[in-house]
JSON list of C-alpha atoms in Angstrom, two decimals:
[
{"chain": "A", "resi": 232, "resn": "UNK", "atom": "CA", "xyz": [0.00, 0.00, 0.00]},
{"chain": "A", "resi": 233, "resn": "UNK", "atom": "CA", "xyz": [1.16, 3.34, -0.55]},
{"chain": "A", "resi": 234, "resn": "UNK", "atom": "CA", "xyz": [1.38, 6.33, 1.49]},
{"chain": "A", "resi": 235, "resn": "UNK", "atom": "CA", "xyz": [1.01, 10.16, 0.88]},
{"chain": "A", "resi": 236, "resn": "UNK", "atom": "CA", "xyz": [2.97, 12.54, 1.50]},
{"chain": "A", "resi": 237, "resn": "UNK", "atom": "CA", "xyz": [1.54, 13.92, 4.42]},
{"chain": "A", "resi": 238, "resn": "UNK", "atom": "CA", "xyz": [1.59, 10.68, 6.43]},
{"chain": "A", "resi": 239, "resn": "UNK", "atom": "CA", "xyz": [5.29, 10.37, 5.40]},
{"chain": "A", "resi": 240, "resn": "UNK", "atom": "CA", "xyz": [5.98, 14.01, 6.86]},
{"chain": "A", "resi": 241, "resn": "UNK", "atom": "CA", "xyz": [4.18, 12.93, 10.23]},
{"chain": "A", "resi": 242, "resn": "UNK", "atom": "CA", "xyz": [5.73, 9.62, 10.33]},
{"chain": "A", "resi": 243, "resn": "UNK", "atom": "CA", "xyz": [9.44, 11.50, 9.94]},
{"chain": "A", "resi": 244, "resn": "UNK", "atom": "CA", "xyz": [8.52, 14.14, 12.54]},
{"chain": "A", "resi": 245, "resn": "UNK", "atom": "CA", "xyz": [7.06, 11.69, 14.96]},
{"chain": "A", "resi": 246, "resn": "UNK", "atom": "CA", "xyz": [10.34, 9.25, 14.43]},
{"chain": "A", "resi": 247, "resn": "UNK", "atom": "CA", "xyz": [12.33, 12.82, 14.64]},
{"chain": "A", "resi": 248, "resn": "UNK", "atom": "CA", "xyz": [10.51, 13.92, 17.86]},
{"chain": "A", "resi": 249, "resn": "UNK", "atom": "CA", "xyz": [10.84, 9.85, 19.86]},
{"chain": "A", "resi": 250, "resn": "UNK", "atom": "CA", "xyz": [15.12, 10.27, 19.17]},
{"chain": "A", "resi": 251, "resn": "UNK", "atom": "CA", "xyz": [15.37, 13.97, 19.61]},
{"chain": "A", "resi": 252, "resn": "UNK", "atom": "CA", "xyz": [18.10, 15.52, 22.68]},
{"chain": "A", "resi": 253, "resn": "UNK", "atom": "CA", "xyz": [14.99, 17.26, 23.79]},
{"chain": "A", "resi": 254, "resn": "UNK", "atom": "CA", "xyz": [12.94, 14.41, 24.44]},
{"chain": "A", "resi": 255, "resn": "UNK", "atom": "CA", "xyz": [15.68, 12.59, 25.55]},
{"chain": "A", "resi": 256, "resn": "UNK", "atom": "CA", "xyz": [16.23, 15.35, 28.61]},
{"chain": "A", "resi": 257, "resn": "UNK", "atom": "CA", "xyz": [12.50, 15.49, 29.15]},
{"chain": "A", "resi": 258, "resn": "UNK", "atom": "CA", "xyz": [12.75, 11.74, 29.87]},
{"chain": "A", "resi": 259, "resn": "UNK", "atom": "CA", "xyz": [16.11, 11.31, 31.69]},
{"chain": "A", "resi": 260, "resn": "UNK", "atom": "CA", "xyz": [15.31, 14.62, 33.98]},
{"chain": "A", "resi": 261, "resn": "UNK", "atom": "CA", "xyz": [11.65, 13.16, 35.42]},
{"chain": "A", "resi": 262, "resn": "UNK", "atom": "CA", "xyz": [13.45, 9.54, 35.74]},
{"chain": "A", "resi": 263, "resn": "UNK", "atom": "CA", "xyz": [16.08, 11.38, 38.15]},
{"chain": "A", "resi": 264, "resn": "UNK", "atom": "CA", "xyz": [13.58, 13.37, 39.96]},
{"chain": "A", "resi": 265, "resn": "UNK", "atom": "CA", "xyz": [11.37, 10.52, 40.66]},
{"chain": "A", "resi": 266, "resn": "UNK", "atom": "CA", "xyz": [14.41, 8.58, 41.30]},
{"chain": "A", "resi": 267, "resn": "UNK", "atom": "CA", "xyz": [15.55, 10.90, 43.62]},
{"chain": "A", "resi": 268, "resn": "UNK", "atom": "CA", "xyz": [11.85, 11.84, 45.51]},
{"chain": "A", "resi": 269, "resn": "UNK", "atom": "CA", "xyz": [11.88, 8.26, 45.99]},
{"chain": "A", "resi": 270, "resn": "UNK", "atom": "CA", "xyz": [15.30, 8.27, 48.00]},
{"chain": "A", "resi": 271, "resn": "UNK", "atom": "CA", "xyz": [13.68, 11.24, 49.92]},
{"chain": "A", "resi": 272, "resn": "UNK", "atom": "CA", "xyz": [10.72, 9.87, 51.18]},
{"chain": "A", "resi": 273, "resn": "UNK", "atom": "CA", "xyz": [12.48, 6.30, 52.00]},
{"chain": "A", "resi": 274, "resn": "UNK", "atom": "CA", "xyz": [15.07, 8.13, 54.21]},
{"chain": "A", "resi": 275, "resn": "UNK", "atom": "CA", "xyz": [12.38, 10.25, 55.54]},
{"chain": "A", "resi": 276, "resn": "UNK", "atom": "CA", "xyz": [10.25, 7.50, 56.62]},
{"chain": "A", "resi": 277, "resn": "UNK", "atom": "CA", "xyz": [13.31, 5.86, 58.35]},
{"chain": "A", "resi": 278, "resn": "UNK", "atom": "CA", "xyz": [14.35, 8.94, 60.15]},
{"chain": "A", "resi": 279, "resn": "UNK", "atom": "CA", "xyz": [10.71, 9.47, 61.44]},
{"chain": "A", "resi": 280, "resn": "UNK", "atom": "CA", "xyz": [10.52, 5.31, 62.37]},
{"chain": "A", "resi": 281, "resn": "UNK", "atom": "CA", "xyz": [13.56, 5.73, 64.25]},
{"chain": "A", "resi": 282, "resn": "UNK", "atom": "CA", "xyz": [12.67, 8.46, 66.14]},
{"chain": "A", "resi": 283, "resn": "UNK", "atom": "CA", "xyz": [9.01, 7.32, 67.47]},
{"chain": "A", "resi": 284, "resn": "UNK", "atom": "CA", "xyz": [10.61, 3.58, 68.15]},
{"chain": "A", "resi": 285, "resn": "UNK", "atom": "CA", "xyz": [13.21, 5.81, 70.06]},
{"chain": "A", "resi": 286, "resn": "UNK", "atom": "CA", "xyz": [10.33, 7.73, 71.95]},
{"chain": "A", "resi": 287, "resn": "UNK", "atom": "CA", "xyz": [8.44, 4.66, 72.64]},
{"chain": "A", "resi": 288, "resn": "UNK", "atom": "CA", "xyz": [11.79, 2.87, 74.45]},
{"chain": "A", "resi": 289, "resn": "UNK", "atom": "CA", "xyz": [12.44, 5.72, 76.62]},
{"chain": "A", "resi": 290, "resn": "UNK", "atom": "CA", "xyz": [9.03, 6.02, 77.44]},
{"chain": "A", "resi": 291, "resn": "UNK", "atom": "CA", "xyz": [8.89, 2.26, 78.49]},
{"chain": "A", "resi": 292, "resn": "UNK", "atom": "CA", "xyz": [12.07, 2.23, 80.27]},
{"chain": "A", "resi": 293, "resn": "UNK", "atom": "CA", "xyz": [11.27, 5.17, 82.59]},
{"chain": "A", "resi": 294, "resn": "UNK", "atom": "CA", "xyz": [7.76, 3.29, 83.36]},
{"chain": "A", "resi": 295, "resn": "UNK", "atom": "CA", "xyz": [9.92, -0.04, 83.86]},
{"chain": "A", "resi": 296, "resn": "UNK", "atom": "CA", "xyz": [11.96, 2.43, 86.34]},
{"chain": "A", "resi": 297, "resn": "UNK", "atom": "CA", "xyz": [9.05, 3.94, 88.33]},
{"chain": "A", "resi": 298, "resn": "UNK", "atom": "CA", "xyz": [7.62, 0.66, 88.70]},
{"chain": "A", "resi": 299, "resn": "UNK", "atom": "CA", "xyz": [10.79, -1.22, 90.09]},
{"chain": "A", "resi": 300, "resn": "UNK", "atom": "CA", "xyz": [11.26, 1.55, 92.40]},
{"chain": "A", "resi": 301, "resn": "UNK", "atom": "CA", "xyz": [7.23, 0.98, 93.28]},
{"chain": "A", "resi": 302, "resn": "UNK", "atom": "CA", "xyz": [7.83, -2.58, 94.24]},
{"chain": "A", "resi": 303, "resn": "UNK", "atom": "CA", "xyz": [11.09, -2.35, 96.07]},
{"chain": "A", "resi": 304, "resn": "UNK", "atom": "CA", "xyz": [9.41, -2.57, 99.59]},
{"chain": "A", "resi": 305, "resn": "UNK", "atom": "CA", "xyz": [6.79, -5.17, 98.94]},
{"chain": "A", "resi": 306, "resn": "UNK", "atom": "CA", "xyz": [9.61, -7.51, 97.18]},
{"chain": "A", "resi": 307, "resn": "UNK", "atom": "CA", "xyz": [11.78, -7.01, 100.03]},
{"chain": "A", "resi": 308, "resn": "UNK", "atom": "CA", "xyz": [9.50, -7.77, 102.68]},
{"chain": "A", "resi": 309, "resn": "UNK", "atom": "CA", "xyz": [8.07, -10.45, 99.58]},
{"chain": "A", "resi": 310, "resn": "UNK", "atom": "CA", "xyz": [4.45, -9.71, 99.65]},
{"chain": "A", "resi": 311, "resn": "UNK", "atom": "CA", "xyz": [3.56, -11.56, 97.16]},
{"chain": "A", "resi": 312, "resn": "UNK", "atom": "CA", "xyz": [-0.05, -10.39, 97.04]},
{"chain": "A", "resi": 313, "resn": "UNK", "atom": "CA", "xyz": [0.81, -6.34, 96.87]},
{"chain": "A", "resi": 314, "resn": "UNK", "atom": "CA", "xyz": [3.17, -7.47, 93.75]},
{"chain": "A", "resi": 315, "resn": "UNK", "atom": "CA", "xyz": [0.51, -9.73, 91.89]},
{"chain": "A", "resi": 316, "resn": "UNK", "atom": "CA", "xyz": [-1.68, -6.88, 92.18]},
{"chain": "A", "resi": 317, "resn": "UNK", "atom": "CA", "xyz": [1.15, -4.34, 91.03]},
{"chain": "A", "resi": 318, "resn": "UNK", "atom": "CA", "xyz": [2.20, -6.52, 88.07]},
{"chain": "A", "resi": 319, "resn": "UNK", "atom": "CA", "xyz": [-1.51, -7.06, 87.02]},
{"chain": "A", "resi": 320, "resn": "UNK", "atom": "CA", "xyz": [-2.18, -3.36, 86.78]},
{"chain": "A", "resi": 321, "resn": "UNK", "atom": "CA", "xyz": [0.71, -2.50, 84.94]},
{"chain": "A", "resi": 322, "resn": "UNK", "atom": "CA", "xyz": [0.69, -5.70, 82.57]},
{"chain": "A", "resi": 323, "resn": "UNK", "atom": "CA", "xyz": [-2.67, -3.56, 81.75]},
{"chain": "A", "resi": 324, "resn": "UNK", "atom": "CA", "xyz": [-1.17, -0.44, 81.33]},
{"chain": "A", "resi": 325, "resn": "UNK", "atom": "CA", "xyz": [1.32, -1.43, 79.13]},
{"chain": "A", "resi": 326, "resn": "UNK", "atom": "CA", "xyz": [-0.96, -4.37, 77.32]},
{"chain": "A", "resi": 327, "resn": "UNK", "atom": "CA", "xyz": [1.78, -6.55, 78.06]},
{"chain": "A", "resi": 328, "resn": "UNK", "atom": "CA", "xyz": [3.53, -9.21, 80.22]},
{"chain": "A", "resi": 329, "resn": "UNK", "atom": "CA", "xyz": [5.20, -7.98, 83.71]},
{"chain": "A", "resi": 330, "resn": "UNK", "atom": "CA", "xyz": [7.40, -9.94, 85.60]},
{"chain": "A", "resi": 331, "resn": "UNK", "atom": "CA", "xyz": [9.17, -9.62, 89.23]},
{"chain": "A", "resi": 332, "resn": "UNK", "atom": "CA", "xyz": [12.17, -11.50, 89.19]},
{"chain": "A", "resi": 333, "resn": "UNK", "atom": "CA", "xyz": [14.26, -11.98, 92.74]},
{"chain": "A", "resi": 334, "resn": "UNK", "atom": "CA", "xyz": [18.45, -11.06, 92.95]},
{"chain": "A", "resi": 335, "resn": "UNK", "atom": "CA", "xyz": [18.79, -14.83, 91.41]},
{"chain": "A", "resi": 336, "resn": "UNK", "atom": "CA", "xyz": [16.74, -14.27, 88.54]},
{"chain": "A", "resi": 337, "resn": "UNK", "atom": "CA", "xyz": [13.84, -16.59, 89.95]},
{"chain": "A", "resi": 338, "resn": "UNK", "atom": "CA", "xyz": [10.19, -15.27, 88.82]},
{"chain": "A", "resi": 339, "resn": "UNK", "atom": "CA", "xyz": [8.51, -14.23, 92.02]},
{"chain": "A", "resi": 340, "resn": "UNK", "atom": "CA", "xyz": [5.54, -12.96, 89.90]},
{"chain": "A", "resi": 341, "resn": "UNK", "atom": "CA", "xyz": [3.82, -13.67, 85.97]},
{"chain": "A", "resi": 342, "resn": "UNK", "atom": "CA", "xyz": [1.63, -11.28, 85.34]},
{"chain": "A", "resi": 343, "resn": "UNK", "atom": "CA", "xyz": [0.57, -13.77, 83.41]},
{"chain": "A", "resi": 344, "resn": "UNK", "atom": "CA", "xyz": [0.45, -16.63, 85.74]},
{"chain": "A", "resi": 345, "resn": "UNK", "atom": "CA", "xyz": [3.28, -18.91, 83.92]},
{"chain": "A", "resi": 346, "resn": "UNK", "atom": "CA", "xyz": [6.81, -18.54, 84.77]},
{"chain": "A", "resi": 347, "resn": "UNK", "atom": "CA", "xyz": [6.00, -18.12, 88.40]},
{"chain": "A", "resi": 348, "resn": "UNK", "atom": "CA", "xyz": [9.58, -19.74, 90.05]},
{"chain": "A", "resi": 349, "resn": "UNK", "atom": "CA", "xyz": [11.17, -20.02, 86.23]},
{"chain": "A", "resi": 350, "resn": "UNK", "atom": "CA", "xyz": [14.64, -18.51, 86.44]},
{"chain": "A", "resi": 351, "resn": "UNK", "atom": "CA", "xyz": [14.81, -16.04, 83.43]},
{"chain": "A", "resi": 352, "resn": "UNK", "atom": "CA", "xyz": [18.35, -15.57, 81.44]},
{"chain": "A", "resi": 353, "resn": "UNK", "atom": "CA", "xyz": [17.75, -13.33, 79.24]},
{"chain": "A", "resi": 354, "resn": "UNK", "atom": "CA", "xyz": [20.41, -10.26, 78.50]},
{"chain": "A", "resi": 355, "resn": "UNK", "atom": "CA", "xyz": [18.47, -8.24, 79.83]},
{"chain": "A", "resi": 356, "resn": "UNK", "atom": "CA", "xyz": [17.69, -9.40, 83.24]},
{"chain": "A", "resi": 357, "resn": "UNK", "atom": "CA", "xyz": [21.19, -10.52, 83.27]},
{"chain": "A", "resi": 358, "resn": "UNK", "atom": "CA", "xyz": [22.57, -7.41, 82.87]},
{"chain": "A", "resi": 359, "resn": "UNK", "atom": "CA", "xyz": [20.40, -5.85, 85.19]},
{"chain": "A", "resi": 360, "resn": "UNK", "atom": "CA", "xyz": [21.20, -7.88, 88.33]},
{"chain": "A", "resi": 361, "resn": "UNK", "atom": "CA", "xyz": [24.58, -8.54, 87.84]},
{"chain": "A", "resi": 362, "resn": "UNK", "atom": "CA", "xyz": [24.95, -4.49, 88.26]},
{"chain": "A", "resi": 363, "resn": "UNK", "atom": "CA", "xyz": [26.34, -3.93, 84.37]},
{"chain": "A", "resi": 364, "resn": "UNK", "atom": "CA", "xyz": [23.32, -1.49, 84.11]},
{"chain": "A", "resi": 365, "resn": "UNK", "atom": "CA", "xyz": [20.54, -0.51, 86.05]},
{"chain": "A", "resi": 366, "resn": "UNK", "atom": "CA", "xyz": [18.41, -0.93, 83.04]},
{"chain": "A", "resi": 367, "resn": "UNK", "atom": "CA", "xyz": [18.26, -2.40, 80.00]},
{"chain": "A", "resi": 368, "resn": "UNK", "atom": "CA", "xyz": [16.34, -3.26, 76.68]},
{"chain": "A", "resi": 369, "resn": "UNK", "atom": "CA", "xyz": [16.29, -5.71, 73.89]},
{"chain": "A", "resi": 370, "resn": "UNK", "atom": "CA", "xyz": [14.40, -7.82, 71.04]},
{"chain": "A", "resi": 371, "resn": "UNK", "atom": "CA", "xyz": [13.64, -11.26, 71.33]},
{"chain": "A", "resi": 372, "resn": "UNK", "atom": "CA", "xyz": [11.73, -13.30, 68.38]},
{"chain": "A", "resi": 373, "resn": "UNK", "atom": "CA", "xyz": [8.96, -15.67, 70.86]},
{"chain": "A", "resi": 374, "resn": "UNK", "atom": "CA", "xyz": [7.26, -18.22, 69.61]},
{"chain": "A", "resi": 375, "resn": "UNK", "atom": "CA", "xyz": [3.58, -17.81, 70.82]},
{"chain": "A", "resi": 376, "resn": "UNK", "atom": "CA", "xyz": [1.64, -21.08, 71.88]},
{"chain": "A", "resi": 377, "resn": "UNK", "atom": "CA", "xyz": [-0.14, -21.34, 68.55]},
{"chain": "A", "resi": 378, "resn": "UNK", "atom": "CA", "xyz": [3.62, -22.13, 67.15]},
{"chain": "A", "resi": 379, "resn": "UNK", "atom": "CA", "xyz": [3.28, -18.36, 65.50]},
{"chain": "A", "resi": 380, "resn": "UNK", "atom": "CA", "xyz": [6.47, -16.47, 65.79]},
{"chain": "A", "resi": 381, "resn": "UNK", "atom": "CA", "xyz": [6.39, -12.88, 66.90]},
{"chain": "A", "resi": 382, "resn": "UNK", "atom": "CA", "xyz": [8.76, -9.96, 68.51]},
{"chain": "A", "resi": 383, "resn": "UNK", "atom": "CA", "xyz": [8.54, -8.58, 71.58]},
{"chain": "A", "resi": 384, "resn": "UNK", "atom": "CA", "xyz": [10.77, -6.15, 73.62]},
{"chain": "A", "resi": 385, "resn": "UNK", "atom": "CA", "xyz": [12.42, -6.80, 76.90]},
{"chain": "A", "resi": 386, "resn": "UNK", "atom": "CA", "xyz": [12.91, -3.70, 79.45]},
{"chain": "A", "resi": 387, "resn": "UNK", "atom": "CA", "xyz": [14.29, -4.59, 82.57]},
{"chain": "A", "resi": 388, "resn": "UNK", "atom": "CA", "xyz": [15.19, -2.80, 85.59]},
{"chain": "A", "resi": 389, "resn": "UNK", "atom": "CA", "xyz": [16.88, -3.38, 88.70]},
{"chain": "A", "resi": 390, "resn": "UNK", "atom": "CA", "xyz": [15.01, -3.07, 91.96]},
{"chain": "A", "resi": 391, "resn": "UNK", "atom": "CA", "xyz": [17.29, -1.56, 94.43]},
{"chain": "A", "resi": 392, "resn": "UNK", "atom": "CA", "xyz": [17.05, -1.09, 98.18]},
{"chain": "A", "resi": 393, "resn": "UNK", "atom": "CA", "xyz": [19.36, 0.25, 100.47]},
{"chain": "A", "resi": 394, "resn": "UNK", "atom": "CA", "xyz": [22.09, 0.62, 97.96]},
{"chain": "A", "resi": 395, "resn": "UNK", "atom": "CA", "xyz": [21.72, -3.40, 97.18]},
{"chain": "A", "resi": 396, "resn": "UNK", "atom": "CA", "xyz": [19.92, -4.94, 93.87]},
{"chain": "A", "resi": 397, "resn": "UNK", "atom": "CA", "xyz": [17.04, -7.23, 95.15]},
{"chain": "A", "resi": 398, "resn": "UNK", "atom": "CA", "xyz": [15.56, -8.48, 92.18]},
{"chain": "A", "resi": 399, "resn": "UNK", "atom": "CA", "xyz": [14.66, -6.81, 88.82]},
{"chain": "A", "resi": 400, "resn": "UNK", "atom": "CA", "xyz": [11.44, -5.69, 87.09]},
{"chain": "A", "resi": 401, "resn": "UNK", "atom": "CA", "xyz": [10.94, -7.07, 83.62]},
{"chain": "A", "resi": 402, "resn": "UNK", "atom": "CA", "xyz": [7.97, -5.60, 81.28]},
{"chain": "A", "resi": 403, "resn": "UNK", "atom": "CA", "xyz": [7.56, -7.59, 78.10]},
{"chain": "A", "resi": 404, "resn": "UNK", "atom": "CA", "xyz": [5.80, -6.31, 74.83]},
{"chain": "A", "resi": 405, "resn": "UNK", "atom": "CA", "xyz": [4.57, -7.35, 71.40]},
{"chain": "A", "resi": 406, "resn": "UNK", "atom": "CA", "xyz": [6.10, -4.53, 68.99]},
{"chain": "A", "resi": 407, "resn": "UNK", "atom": "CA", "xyz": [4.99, -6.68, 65.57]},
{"chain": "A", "resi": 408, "resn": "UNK", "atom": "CA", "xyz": [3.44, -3.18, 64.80]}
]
């Protein structure tokens, strides 16, 4: 079939216009800026995660803090029903796990009823009562009992009395979110 003249000139100029510099600039400068908005907003969004995980750790460990220094006198003179009570209102507070451990690392109170008289080794609680730190966080992957794995964060702190580390309080959360 042939073709006209006209359709030839469009054909050129629309060939001409695909391979032309300008074009080619158009093209190449909205591939960089959407290449580089894309950077931007991934670096923002890590900068603003960091900073409310941040807010939400130093919030938790200065609750973990006022509450070991709540329980001091009922775990020294172990009354166990003042700290069941304790560890049940701020396992609510915190919708999550609290536990009492003693200066050996023996579970005086579960918030959850479970590890009562477990010994717990985790880094955390080991740091704590060993004196390393008087507080400290962490991560730990848990498996759940429906076999589902999750995360959940660890702050510990010691409880101190008279200048001597008694025991430690440990809060434990889910932070899948």
């Amino acid at each position: 079939f042939c073709r006209s003249a006209g359709e030839w000139n469009a054909i050129i100029r629309i060939s001409r216009l695909r391979t032309s510099i300008r074009w080619r600039f158009i093209i190449i400068y909205i591939a960089i800026s959407l290449v580089a908005f894309s950077l931007v907003t991934l670096f923002t969004s890590r900068i603003v995660e960091d900073s409310l995980l941040n807010q939400r750790v130093n919030q938790r460990m200065q609750e973990v803090n006022d509450f070991s220094v709540n329980v001091s006198g009922p775990l020294s003179r172990t009354d166990a029903e003042s700290l069941y009570e304790s560890a049940i209102a701020q396992g609510r507070d915190i919708s999550g796990r609290v536990l009492i451990v003693n200066e050996s690392g023996i579970v005086q109170i579960d918030s959850f009823s479970v590890l009562n008289g477990a010994q717990i080794t985790s880094r955390e609680v080991i740091e704590v009562l060993s004196g390393e730190k008087d507080a400290s966080f962490g991560y730990h992957r848990i498996q759940s009992e429906s076999g589902e794995d999750f995360w959940a964060a660890y702050y510990a702190s010691a409880v101190i009395l008279d200048s001597q580390t008694i025991g430690a309080a440990v809060f434990s959360e889910n932070v899948q979110d």
